[in-house]
């Protein structure tokens, strides 16, 4: 690999590296991808030797990092692309990226026909943005599994459509990026914890007042109300998909006892957990 720091000395490069593992799906394999303007997509567990320099690539590409870190070219300088970041590159514009000499840069990527993206995301140079990568990575993995496995065209169409929607949402949200999605993801993974405004602010690395203002701007309500909503969503899932006792569900979503949980659930949903479970059972018969 011969990539220098000077713009005019970047040499066209396209190497995968002998230790890089890839899963790839192309429009020639899956014709329905053409309907969404997607030419190719995949997942790369990139290692040393994975390097690209291109200035005549006639597609829009999103290269998103799940874990590890690599280097991407922005405004004639190298920047680190790490977890939950994506490198967006318009067609026929010089762009470059490469994996580190040590370690793995786990990325997923989707290539679109440029005309599909001129109106969606009118960028004229490579940019590095923050976004939630895991759902996109998971959907691409599932699509690849289906293509090399059962190869059901109905399911394949659903996966391709989902990938396109996830990419579109990610790029649209980048225009008004949320600063709090990582916070709510962490809360949702640990709903039983004793959350309060101070703990939320500390996790978000913000002052309590700044967090309150951001929540009001992005969500229209206070931080702890968002915690309550996440708890009630999970409680609804547990009530309808498990045989857990109300007391057990209460503890699982962060309440000290069944009475406190029932009061909060009824306030949020207009019915008690027991009535909610009974009504759900009737609709599933």
PDB file of C-alpha atoms in Angstrom:
ATOM      1  CA  UNK A   1       0.000   0.000   0.000  1.00  0.00           C
ATOM      2  CA  UNK A   2       1.417   3.376  -0.981  1.00  0.00           C
ATOM      3  CA  UNK A   3      -0.729   6.132   0.487  1.00  0.00           C
ATOM      4  CA  UNK A   4       0.940   9.415   1.351  1.00  0.00           C
ATOM      5  CA  UNK A   5      -0.430  12.420   3.169  1.00  0.00           C
ATOM      6  CA  UNK A   6      -0.281  14.616   0.087  1.00  0.00           C
ATOM      7  CA  UNK A   7      -3.392  14.814  -2.037  1.00  0.00           C
ATOM      8  CA  UNK A   8      -1.539  14.801  -5.319  1.00  0.00           C
ATOM      9  CA  UNK A   9       0.506  11.719  -4.478  1.00  0.00           C
ATOM     10  CA  UNK A  10      -2.373   9.423  -3.569  1.00  0.00           C
ATOM     11  CA  UNK A  11      -2.224   6.469  -5.909  1.00  0.00           C
ATOM     12  CA  UNK A  12      -5.256   4.545  -7.064  1.00  0.00           C
ATOM     13  CA  UNK A  13      -5.455   1.511  -4.789  1.00  0.00           C
ATOM     14  CA  UNK A  14      -7.864  -1.414  -4.481  1.00  0.00           C
ATOM     15  CA  UNK A  15      -6.592  -4.144  -2.201  1.00  0.00           C
ATOM     16  CA  UNK A  16      -8.487  -6.385   0.196  1.00  0.00           C
ATOM     17  CA  UNK A  17      -5.579  -7.842   2.146  1.00  0.00           C
ATOM     18  CA  UNK A  18      -4.952 -11.549   2.554  1.00  0.00           C
ATOM     19  CA  UNK A  19      -6.320 -11.697   6.121  1.00  0.00           C
ATOM     20  CA  UNK A  20      -9.529  -9.750   5.458  1.00  0.00           C
ATOM     21  CA  UNK A  21     -12.763 -11.773   5.539  1.00  0.00           C
ATOM     22  CA  UNK A  22     -15.719 -10.519   3.513  1.00  0.00           C
ATOM     23  CA  UNK A  23     -19.379 -11.308   2.885  1.00  0.00           C
ATOM     24  CA  UNK A  24     -20.647  -9.675  -0.304  1.00  0.00           C
ATOM     25  CA  UNK A  25     -23.968  -9.497  -2.158  1.00  0.00           C
ATOM     26  CA  UNK A  26     -24.228  -7.906  -5.612  1.00  0.00           C
ATOM     27  CA  UNK A  27     -27.106  -6.768  -7.797  1.00  0.00           C
ATOM     28  CA  UNK A  28     -26.121  -9.441 -10.318  1.00  0.00           C
ATOM     29  CA  UNK A  29     -26.957 -12.028  -7.633  1.00  0.00           C
ATOM     30  CA  UNK A  30     -30.026 -10.246  -6.266  1.00  0.00           C
ATOM     31  CA  UNK A  31     -31.854  -8.377  -9.004  1.00  0.00           C
ATOM     32  CA  UNK A  32     -34.268  -6.680  -6.583  1.00  0.00           C
ATOM     33  CA  UNK A  33     -31.359  -4.586  -5.288  1.00  0.00           C
ATOM     34  CA  UNK A  34     -31.508  -2.640  -8.583  1.00  0.00           C
ATOM     35  CA  UNK A  35     -34.999  -1.419  -7.679  1.00  0.00           C
ATOM     36  CA  UNK A  36     -33.466   0.371  -4.687  1.00  0.00           C
ATOM     37  CA  UNK A  37     -30.490   1.644  -6.660  1.00  0.00           C
ATOM     38  CA  UNK A  38     -28.105  -0.624  -4.752  1.00  0.00           C
ATOM     39  CA  UNK A  39     -25.269  -2.099  -6.800  1.00  0.00           C
ATOM     40  CA  UNK A  40     -23.360  -3.971  -4.090  1.00  0.00           C
ATOM     41  CA  UNK A  41     -23.205  -4.337  -0.325  1.00  0.00           C
ATOM     42  CA  UNK A  42     -21.282  -6.351   2.209  1.00  0.00           C
ATOM     43  CA  UNK A  43     -19.422  -6.786   5.463  1.00  0.00           C
ATOM     44  CA  UNK A  44     -15.639  -6.699   5.772  1.00  0.00           C
ATOM     45  CA  UNK A  45     -13.574  -7.775   8.732  1.00  0.00           C
ATOM     46  CA  UNK A  46     -10.746  -5.637   7.462  1.00  0.00           C
ATOM     47  CA  UNK A  47      -7.132  -6.196   8.411  1.00  0.00           C
ATOM     48  CA  UNK A  48      -3.764  -4.887   7.318  1.00  0.00           C
ATOM     49  CA  UNK A  49      -3.703  -4.556   3.527  1.00  0.00           C
ATOM     50  CA  UNK A  50      -7.350  -3.485   3.215  1.00  0.00           C
ATOM     51  CA  UNK A  51      -6.890  -0.181   1.376  1.00  0.00           C
ATOM     52  CA  UNK A  52      -8.753   1.835  -1.253  1.00  0.00           C
ATOM     53  CA  UNK A  53      -7.985   5.069  -3.101  1.00  0.00           C
ATOM     54  CA  UNK A  54     -10.468   6.001  -5.835  1.00  0.00           C
ATOM     55  CA  UNK A  55     -11.434   9.093  -7.818  1.00  0.00           C
ATOM     56  CA  UNK A  56     -13.487   7.504 -10.610  1.00  0.00           C
ATOM     57  CA  UNK A  57     -15.896   5.390  -8.600  1.00  0.00           C
ATOM     58  CA  UNK A  58     -19.318   6.114 -10.111  1.00  0.00           C
ATOM     59  CA  UNK A  59     -21.348   5.160  -7.031  1.00  0.00           C
ATOM     60  CA  UNK A  60     -22.294   6.722  -3.721  1.00  0.00           C
ATOM     61  CA  UNK A  61     -20.915   4.619  -0.847  1.00  0.00           C
ATOM     62  CA  UNK A  62     -21.575   4.451   2.858  1.00  0.00           C
ATOM     63  CA  UNK A  63     -18.840   2.645   4.804  1.00  0.00           C
ATOM     64  CA  UNK A  64     -19.928   2.167   8.428  1.00  0.00           C
ATOM     65  CA  UNK A  65     -17.796   0.978  11.340  1.00  0.00           C
ATOM     66  CA  UNK A  66     -19.190  -1.520  13.834  1.00  0.00           C
ATOM     67  CA  UNK A  67     -15.973  -1.949  15.838  1.00  0.00           C
ATOM     68  CA  UNK A  68     -12.277  -1.276  15.684  1.00  0.00           C
ATOM     69  CA  UNK A  69     -10.973   1.716  13.775  1.00  0.00           C
ATOM     70  CA  UNK A  70      -9.548   2.629  10.396  1.00  0.00           C
ATOM     71  CA  UNK A  71      -8.343   5.743   8.595  1.00  0.00           C
ATOM     72  CA  UNK A  72     -10.440   7.730   6.097  1.00  0.00           C
ATOM     73  CA  UNK A  73      -9.506  10.710   3.943  1.00  0.00           C
ATOM     74  CA  UNK A  74     -11.306  13.988   4.685  1.00  0.00           C
ATOM     75  CA  UNK A  75     -10.206  17.339   3.228  1.00  0.00           C
ATOM     76  CA  UNK A  76      -6.665  16.197   2.368  1.00  0.00           C
ATOM     77  CA  UNK A  77      -6.071  14.717   5.827  1.00  0.00           C
ATOM     78  CA  UNK A  78      -6.483  11.332   7.471  1.00  0.00           C
ATOM     79  CA  UNK A  79      -9.108  10.957  10.198  1.00  0.00           C
ATOM     80  CA  UNK A  80      -9.983   7.984  12.395  1.00  0.00           C
ATOM     81  CA  UNK A  81     -13.262   6.225  11.648  1.00  0.00           C
ATOM     82  CA  UNK A  82     -14.307   4.224  14.702  1.00  0.00           C
ATOM     83  CA  UNK A  83     -17.365   2.503  16.142  1.00  0.00           C
ATOM     84  CA  UNK A  84     -20.716   4.079  15.169  1.00  0.00           C
ATOM     85  CA  UNK A  85     -19.208   6.320  12.532  1.00  0.00           C
ATOM     86  CA  UNK A  86     -19.643   6.183   8.777  1.00  0.00           C
ATOM     87  CA  UNK A  87     -17.643   7.488   5.836  1.00  0.00           C
ATOM     88  CA  UNK A  88     -19.945   8.820   3.094  1.00  0.00           C
ATOM     89  CA  UNK A  89     -18.447   9.298  -0.347  1.00  0.00           C
ATOM     90  CA  UNK A  90     -20.171  10.742  -3.437  1.00  0.00           C
ATOM     91  CA  UNK A  91     -19.433   9.412  -6.908  1.00  0.00           C
ATOM     92  CA  UNK A  92     -16.337  10.370  -8.890  1.00  0.00           C
ATOM     93  CA  UNK A  93     -14.778  12.292  -5.995  1.00  0.00           C
ATOM     94  CA  UNK A  94     -11.378  11.353  -4.578  1.00  0.00           C
ATOM     95  CA  UNK A  95     -11.749   9.282  -1.425  1.00  0.00           C
ATOM     96  CA  UNK A  96      -9.531   6.853   0.449  1.00  0.00           C
ATOM     97  CA  UNK A  97      -9.592   4.557   3.451  1.00  0.00           C
ATOM     98  CA  UNK A  98      -7.548   1.767   4.958  1.00  0.00           C
ATOM     99  CA  UNK A  99      -7.465  -0.647   7.889  1.00  0.00           C
ATOM    100  CA  UNK A 100      -4.851  -0.416  10.655  1.00  0.00           C
ATOM    101  CA  UNK A 101      -1.638  -2.430  10.572  1.00  0.00           C
ATOM    102  CA  UNK A 102      -2.815  -4.295  13.664  1.00  0.00           C
ATOM    103  CA  UNK A 103      -6.282  -5.308  14.747  1.00  0.00           C
ATOM    104  CA  UNK A 104      -9.565  -5.650  12.874  1.00  0.00           C
ATOM    105  CA  UNK A 105     -11.709  -2.877  11.440  1.00  0.00           C
ATOM    106  CA  UNK A 106     -15.213  -4.380  11.280  1.00  0.00           C
ATOM    107  CA  UNK A 107     -17.182  -2.453   8.680  1.00  0.00           C
ATOM    108  CA  UNK A 108     -20.286  -2.830   6.566  1.00  0.00           C
ATOM    109  CA  UNK A 109     -20.856  -0.965   3.345  1.00  0.00           C
ATOM    110  CA  UNK A 110     -23.498  -0.226   0.745  1.00  0.00           C
ATOM    111  CA  UNK A 111     -22.955   1.164  -2.752  1.00  0.00           C
ATOM    112  CA  UNK A 112     -25.708   3.073  -4.547  1.00  0.00           C
ATOM    113  CA  UNK A 113     -26.112   4.428  -8.023  1.00  0.00           C
ATOM    114  CA  UNK A 114     -25.277   8.107  -7.618  1.00  0.00           C
ATOM    115  CA  UNK A 115     -28.558   9.321  -9.139  1.00  0.00           C
ATOM    116  CA  UNK A 116     -30.456   7.663  -6.276  1.00  0.00           C
ATOM    117  CA  UNK A 117     -28.659   9.844  -3.762  1.00  0.00           C
ATOM    118  CA  UNK A 118     -28.299  13.278  -5.327  1.00  0.00           C
ATOM    119  CA  UNK A 119     -31.627  14.373  -3.829  1.00  0.00           C
ATOM    120  CA  UNK A 120     -31.459  12.295  -0.641  1.00  0.00           C
ATOM    121  CA  UNK A 121     -28.074  13.512   0.494  1.00  0.00           C
ATOM    122  CA  UNK A 122     -26.579  16.271  -1.688  1.00  0.00           C
ATOM    123  CA  UNK A 123     -22.922  16.103  -0.572  1.00  0.00           C
ATOM    124  CA  UNK A 124     -20.074  16.997  -2.902  1.00  0.00           C
ATOM    125  CA  UNK A 125     -17.156  15.644  -0.869  1.00  0.00           C
ATOM    126  CA  UNK A 126     -16.453  12.782   1.558  1.00  0.00           C
ATOM    127  CA  UNK A 127     -17.769  13.279   5.086  1.00  0.00           C
ATOM    128  CA  UNK A 128     -17.481  11.376   8.371  1.00  0.00           C
ATOM    129  CA  UNK A 129     -20.710  11.159  10.370  1.00  0.00           C
ATOM    130  CA  UNK A 130     -22.077   9.517  13.522  1.00  0.00           C
ATOM    131  CA  UNK A 131     -24.821   6.915  13.208  1.00  0.00           C
ATOM    132  CA  UNK A 132     -26.112   3.653  14.664  1.00  0.00           C
ATOM    133  CA  UNK A 133     -24.259   0.968  12.749  1.00  0.00           C
ATOM    134  CA  UNK A 134     -25.387  -2.236  14.454  1.00  0.00           C
ATOM    135  CA  UNK A 135     -28.890  -2.427  12.849  1.00  0.00           C
ATOM    136  CA  UNK A 136     -27.426  -1.878   9.361  1.00  0.00           C
ATOM    137  CA  UNK A 137     -24.654  -4.419   9.970  1.00  0.00           C
ATOM    138  CA  UNK A 138     -27.170  -6.982  11.282  1.00  0.00           C
ATOM    139  CA  UNK A 139     -29.541  -6.506   8.330  1.00  0.00           C
ATOM    140  CA  UNK A 140     -26.726  -6.967   5.794  1.00  0.00           C
ATOM    141  CA  UNK A 141     -25.590 -10.094   7.633  1.00  0.00           C
ATOM    142  CA  UNK A 142     -29.132 -11.505   7.533  1.00  0.00           C
ATOM    143  CA  UNK A 143     -29.491 -10.708   3.828  1.00  0.00           C
ATOM    144  CA  UNK A 144     -26.229 -12.484   3.029  1.00  0.00           C
ATOM    145  CA  UNK A 145     -27.307 -15.491   5.116  1.00  0.00           C
ATOM    146  CA  UNK A 146     -30.569 -15.695   3.165  1.00  0.00           C
ATOM    147  CA  UNK A 147     -28.887 -15.313  -0.246  1.00  0.00           C
ATOM    148  CA  UNK A 148     -26.372 -18.111   0.356  1.00  0.00           C
ATOM    149  CA  UNK A 149     -28.960 -20.238   2.171  1.00  0.00           C
ATOM    150  CA  UNK A 150     -32.689 -20.593   1.510  1.00  0.00           C
ATOM    151  CA  UNK A 151     -32.622 -17.784  -1.086  1.00  0.00           C
ATOM    152  CA  UNK A 152     -36.327 -16.991  -0.673  1.00  0.00           C
ATOM    153  CA  UNK A 153     -37.089 -14.005  -2.978  1.00  0.00           C
ATOM    154  CA  UNK A 154     -39.846 -12.664  -0.699  1.00  0.00           C
ATOM    155  CA  UNK A 155     -37.578 -12.585   2.344  1.00  0.00           C
ATOM    156  CA  UNK A 156     -34.685 -11.202   0.283  1.00  0.00           C
ATOM    157  CA  UNK A 157     -36.852  -8.296  -0.894  1.00  0.00           C
ATOM    158  CA  UNK A 158     -37.796  -7.532   2.711  1.00  0.00           C
ATOM    159  CA  UNK A 159     -34.155  -7.508   3.829  1.00  0.00           C
ATOM    160  CA  UNK A 160     -33.062  -5.287   0.933  1.00  0.00           C
ATOM    161  CA  UNK A 161     -35.914  -2.873   1.635  1.00  0.00           C
ATOM    162  CA  UNK A 162     -35.022  -2.771   5.322  1.00  0.00           C
ATOM    163  CA  UNK A 163     -31.361  -2.063   4.564  1.00  0.00           C
ATOM    164  CA  UNK A 164     -32.360   0.781   2.252  1.00  0.00           C
ATOM    165  CA  UNK A 165     -34.678   2.261   4.892  1.00  0.00           C
ATOM    166  CA  UNK A 166     -32.020   2.020   7.601  1.00  0.00           C
ATOM    167  CA  UNK A 167     -29.441   3.729   5.373  1.00  0.00           C
ATOM    168  CA  UNK A 168     -31.910   6.426   4.379  1.00  0.00           C
ATOM    169  CA  UNK A 169     -32.905   7.093   7.998  1.00  0.00           C
ATOM    170  CA  UNK A 170     -29.280   7.225   9.077  1.00  0.00           C
ATOM    171  CA  UNK A 171     -28.378   9.756   6.403  1.00  0.00           C
ATOM    172  CA  UNK A 172     -31.473  11.879   7.048  1.00  0.00           C
ATOM    173  CA  UNK A 173     -30.862  11.893  10.799  1.00  0.00           C
ATOM    174  CA  UNK A 174     -27.299  13.004  10.129  1.00  0.00           C
ATOM    175  CA  UNK A 175     -28.697  16.306   8.912  1.00  0.00           C
ATOM    176  CA  UNK A 176     -30.183  16.761  12.405  1.00  0.00           C
ATOM    177  CA  UNK A 177     -28.123  14.313  14.446  1.00  0.00           C
ATOM    178  CA  UNK A 178     -29.354  13.088  17.797  1.00  0.00           C
ATOM    179  CA  UNK A 179     -26.789  13.392  20.546  1.00  0.00           C
ATOM    180  CA  UNK A 180     -28.671  11.049  22.814  1.00  0.00           C
ATOM    181  CA  UNK A 181     -29.304   7.774  20.968  1.00  0.00           C
ATOM    182  CA  UNK A 182     -26.284   6.113  22.587  1.00  0.00           C
ATOM    183  CA  UNK A 183     -27.603   7.131  25.996  1.00  0.00           C
ATOM    184  CA  UNK A 184     -31.035   5.614  25.360  1.00  0.00           C
ATOM    185  CA  UNK A 185     -29.465   2.471  23.936  1.00  0.00           C
ATOM    186  CA  UNK A 186     -27.471   2.063  27.154  1.00  0.00           C
ATOM    187  CA  UNK A 187     -30.566   2.662  29.279  1.00  0.00           C
ATOM    188  CA  UNK A 188     -32.622   0.193  27.261  1.00  0.00           C
ATOM    189  CA  UNK A 189     -29.978  -2.479  27.855  1.00  0.00           C
ATOM    190  CA  UNK A 190     -30.179  -1.963  31.627  1.00  0.00           C
ATOM    191  CA  UNK A 191     -33.727  -0.937  32.480  1.00  0.00           C
ATOM    192  CA  UNK A 192     -33.549  -2.509  35.950  1.00  0.00           C
ATOM    193  CA  UNK A 193     -30.921   0.010  37.025  1.00  0.00           C
ATOM    194  CA  UNK A 194     -31.837   2.875  39.368  1.00  0.00           C
ATOM    195  CA  UNK A 195     -31.793   5.661  36.802  1.00  0.00           C
ATOM    196  CA  UNK A 196     -32.094   9.324  37.772  1.00  0.00           C
ATOM    197  CA  UNK A 197     -31.284  12.627  36.102  1.00  0.00           C
ATOM    198  CA  UNK A 198     -27.778  12.818  37.533  1.00  0.00           C
ATOM    199  CA  UNK A 199     -26.833   9.301  36.374  1.00  0.00           C
ATOM    200  CA  UNK A 200     -28.251   9.956  32.917  1.00  0.00           C
ATOM    201  CA  UNK A 201     -26.350  13.229  32.617  1.00  0.00           C
ATOM    202  CA  UNK A 202     -23.122  11.581  33.753  1.00  0.00           C
ATOM    203  CA  UNK A 203     -23.490   8.794  31.201  1.00  0.00           C
ATOM    204  CA  UNK A 204     -24.234  11.305  28.443  1.00  0.00           C
ATOM    205  CA  UNK A 205     -21.290  13.463  29.582  1.00  0.00           C
ATOM    206  CA  UNK A 206     -23.579  16.479  29.903  1.00  0.00           C
ATOM    207  CA  UNK A 207     -24.826  18.680  32.689  1.00  0.00           C
ATOM    208  CA  UNK A 208     -28.306  17.838  33.971  1.00  0.00           C
ATOM    209  CA  UNK A 209     -29.664  21.077  32.565  1.00  0.00           C
ATOM    210  CA  UNK A 210     -28.084  20.519  29.151  1.00  0.00           C
ATOM    211  CA  UNK A 211     -29.524  17.008  29.063  1.00  0.00           C
ATOM    212  CA  UNK A 212     -32.949  18.346  29.983  1.00  0.00           C
ATOM    213  CA  UNK A 213     -32.829  20.902  27.141  1.00  0.00           C
ATOM    214  CA  UNK A 214     -31.665  18.339  24.598  1.00  0.00           C
ATOM    215  CA  UNK A 215     -34.431  15.926  25.590  1.00  0.00           C
ATOM    216  CA  UNK A 216     -37.002  18.656  25.322  1.00  0.00           C
ATOM    217  CA  UNK A 217     -35.712  19.614  21.865  1.00  0.00           C
ATOM    218  CA  UNK A 218     -35.378  16.077  20.476  1.00  0.00           C
ATOM    219  CA  UNK A 219     -38.180  14.247  22.286  1.00  0.00           C
ATOM    220  CA  UNK A 220     -40.492  16.898  23.668  1.00  0.00           C
ATOM    221  CA  UNK A 221     -40.262  15.644  27.246  1.00  0.00           C
ATOM    222  CA  UNK A 222     -37.951  15.206  30.234  1.00  0.00           C
ATOM    223  CA  UNK A 223     -35.147  12.585  30.455  1.00  0.00           C
ATOM    224  CA  UNK A 224     -36.856  10.468  33.100  1.00  0.00           C
ATOM    225  CA  UNK A 225     -40.058  10.372  31.065  1.00  0.00           C
ATOM    226  CA  UNK A 226     -38.046   8.794  28.267  1.00  0.00           C
ATOM    227  CA  UNK A 227     -36.735   6.209  30.743  1.00  0.00           C
ATOM    228  CA  UNK A 228     -40.323   5.479  31.767  1.00  0.00           C
ATOM    229  CA  UNK A 229     -41.386   5.035  28.156  1.00  0.00           C
ATOM    230  CA  UNK A 230     -38.551   2.585  27.513  1.00  0.00           C
ATOM    231  CA  UNK A 231     -39.519   0.666  30.650  1.00  0.00           C
ATOM    232  CA  UNK A 232     -43.171   0.506  29.645  1.00  0.00           C
ATOM    233  CA  UNK A 233     -42.281  -0.684  26.130  1.00  0.00           C
ATOM    234  CA  UNK A 234     -40.195  -3.512  27.558  1.00  0.00           C
ATOM    235  CA  UNK A 235     -42.901  -4.348  30.102  1.00  0.00           C
ATOM    236  CA  UNK A 236     -45.455  -4.653  27.314  1.00  0.00           C
ATOM    237  CA  UNK A 237     -43.182  -7.090  25.483  1.00  0.00           C
ATOM    238  CA  UNK A 238     -42.642  -9.179  28.608  1.00  0.00           C
ATOM    239  CA  UNK A 239     -46.352  -9.231  29.400  1.00  0.00           C
ATOM    240  CA  UNK A 240     -47.286 -10.506  25.959  1.00  0.00           C
ATOM    241  CA  UNK A 241     -44.406 -12.879  25.225  1.00  0.00           C
ATOM    242  CA  UNK A 242     -43.579 -14.455  28.604  1.00  0.00           C
ATOM    243  CA  UNK A 243     -45.275 -16.028  31.611  1.00  0.00           C
ATOM    244  CA  UNK A 244     -43.292 -13.902  34.069  1.00  0.00           C
ATOM    245  CA  UNK A 245     -45.151 -12.796  37.179  1.00  0.00           C
ATOM    246  CA  UNK A 246     -46.054  -9.107  37.471  1.00  0.00           C
ATOM    247  CA  UNK A 247     -43.618  -8.798  40.379  1.00  0.00           C
ATOM    248  CA  UNK A 248     -40.803 -10.242  38.245  1.00  0.00           C
ATOM    249  CA  UNK A 249     -41.548  -7.893  35.361  1.00  0.00           C
ATOM    250  CA  UNK A 250     -41.628  -4.972  37.785  1.00  0.00           C
ATOM    251  CA  UNK A 251     -38.089  -5.730  38.964  1.00  0.00           C
ATOM    252  CA  UNK A 252     -36.884  -6.398  35.406  1.00  0.00           C
ATOM    253  CA  UNK A 253     -37.836  -2.894  34.297  1.00  0.00           C
ATOM    254  CA  UNK A 254     -36.634  -1.010  37.347  1.00  0.00           C
ATOM    255  CA  UNK A 255     -39.501  -0.888  39.857  1.00  0.00           C
ATOM    256  CA  UNK A 256     -39.159  -1.888  43.516  1.00  0.00           C
ATOM    257  CA  UNK A 257     -42.513  -3.654  43.696  1.00  0.00           C
ATOM    258  CA  UNK A 258     -45.569  -4.674  41.709  1.00  0.00           C
ATOM    259  CA  UNK A 259     -47.711  -1.854  43.095  1.00  0.00           C
ATOM    260  CA  UNK A 260     -45.386   0.931  41.885  1.00  0.00           C
ATOM    261  CA  UNK A 261     -45.028  -0.780  38.505  1.00  0.00           C
ATOM    262  CA  UNK A 262     -48.783  -1.321  38.104  1.00  0.00           C
ATOM    263  CA  UNK A 263     -49.491   2.325  38.928  1.00  0.00           C
ATOM    264  CA  UNK A 264     -46.945   3.544  36.357  1.00  0.00           C
ATOM    265  CA  UNK A 265     -48.072   1.051  33.709  1.00  0.00           C
ATOM    266  CA  UNK A 266     -51.739   1.974  34.075  1.00  0.00           C
ATOM    267  CA  UNK A 267     -50.895   5.682  33.890  1.00  0.00           C
ATOM    268  CA  UNK A 268     -48.976   5.071  30.639  1.00  0.00           C
ATOM    269  CA  UNK A 269     -51.287   2.540  28.955  1.00  0.00           C
ATOM    270  CA  UNK A 270     -54.718   3.172  30.423  1.00  0.00           C
ATOM    271  CA  UNK A 271     -55.040  -0.382  31.791  1.00  0.00           C
ATOM    272  CA  UNK A 272     -53.355  -2.538  34.396  1.00  0.00           C
ATOM    273  CA  UNK A 273     -50.605  -5.034  33.429  1.00  0.00           C
ATOM    274  CA  UNK A 274     -53.023  -7.911  34.077  1.00  0.00           C
ATOM    275  CA  UNK A 275     -55.710  -6.425  31.837  1.00  0.00           C
ATOM    276  CA  UNK A 276     -53.095  -5.635  29.187  1.00  0.00           C
ATOM    277  CA  UNK A 277     -51.877  -9.244  29.187  1.00  0.00           C
ATOM    278  CA  UNK A 278     -55.455 -10.602  29.083  1.00  0.00           C
ATOM    279  CA  UNK A 279     -56.407  -8.337  26.141  1.00  0.00           C
ATOM    280  CA  UNK A 280     -53.275  -9.328  24.231  1.00  0.00           C
ATOM    281  CA  UNK A 281     -54.011 -13.022  24.747  1.00  0.00           C
ATOM    282  CA  UNK A 282     -57.502 -12.571  23.290  1.00  0.00           C
ATOM    283  CA  UNK A 283     -56.216 -10.875  20.114  1.00  0.00           C
ATOM    284  CA  UNK A 284     -53.700 -13.667  19.540  1.00  0.00           C
ATOM    285  CA  UNK A 285     -56.307 -16.452  19.595  1.00  0.00           C
TER     286      UNK A 285
END
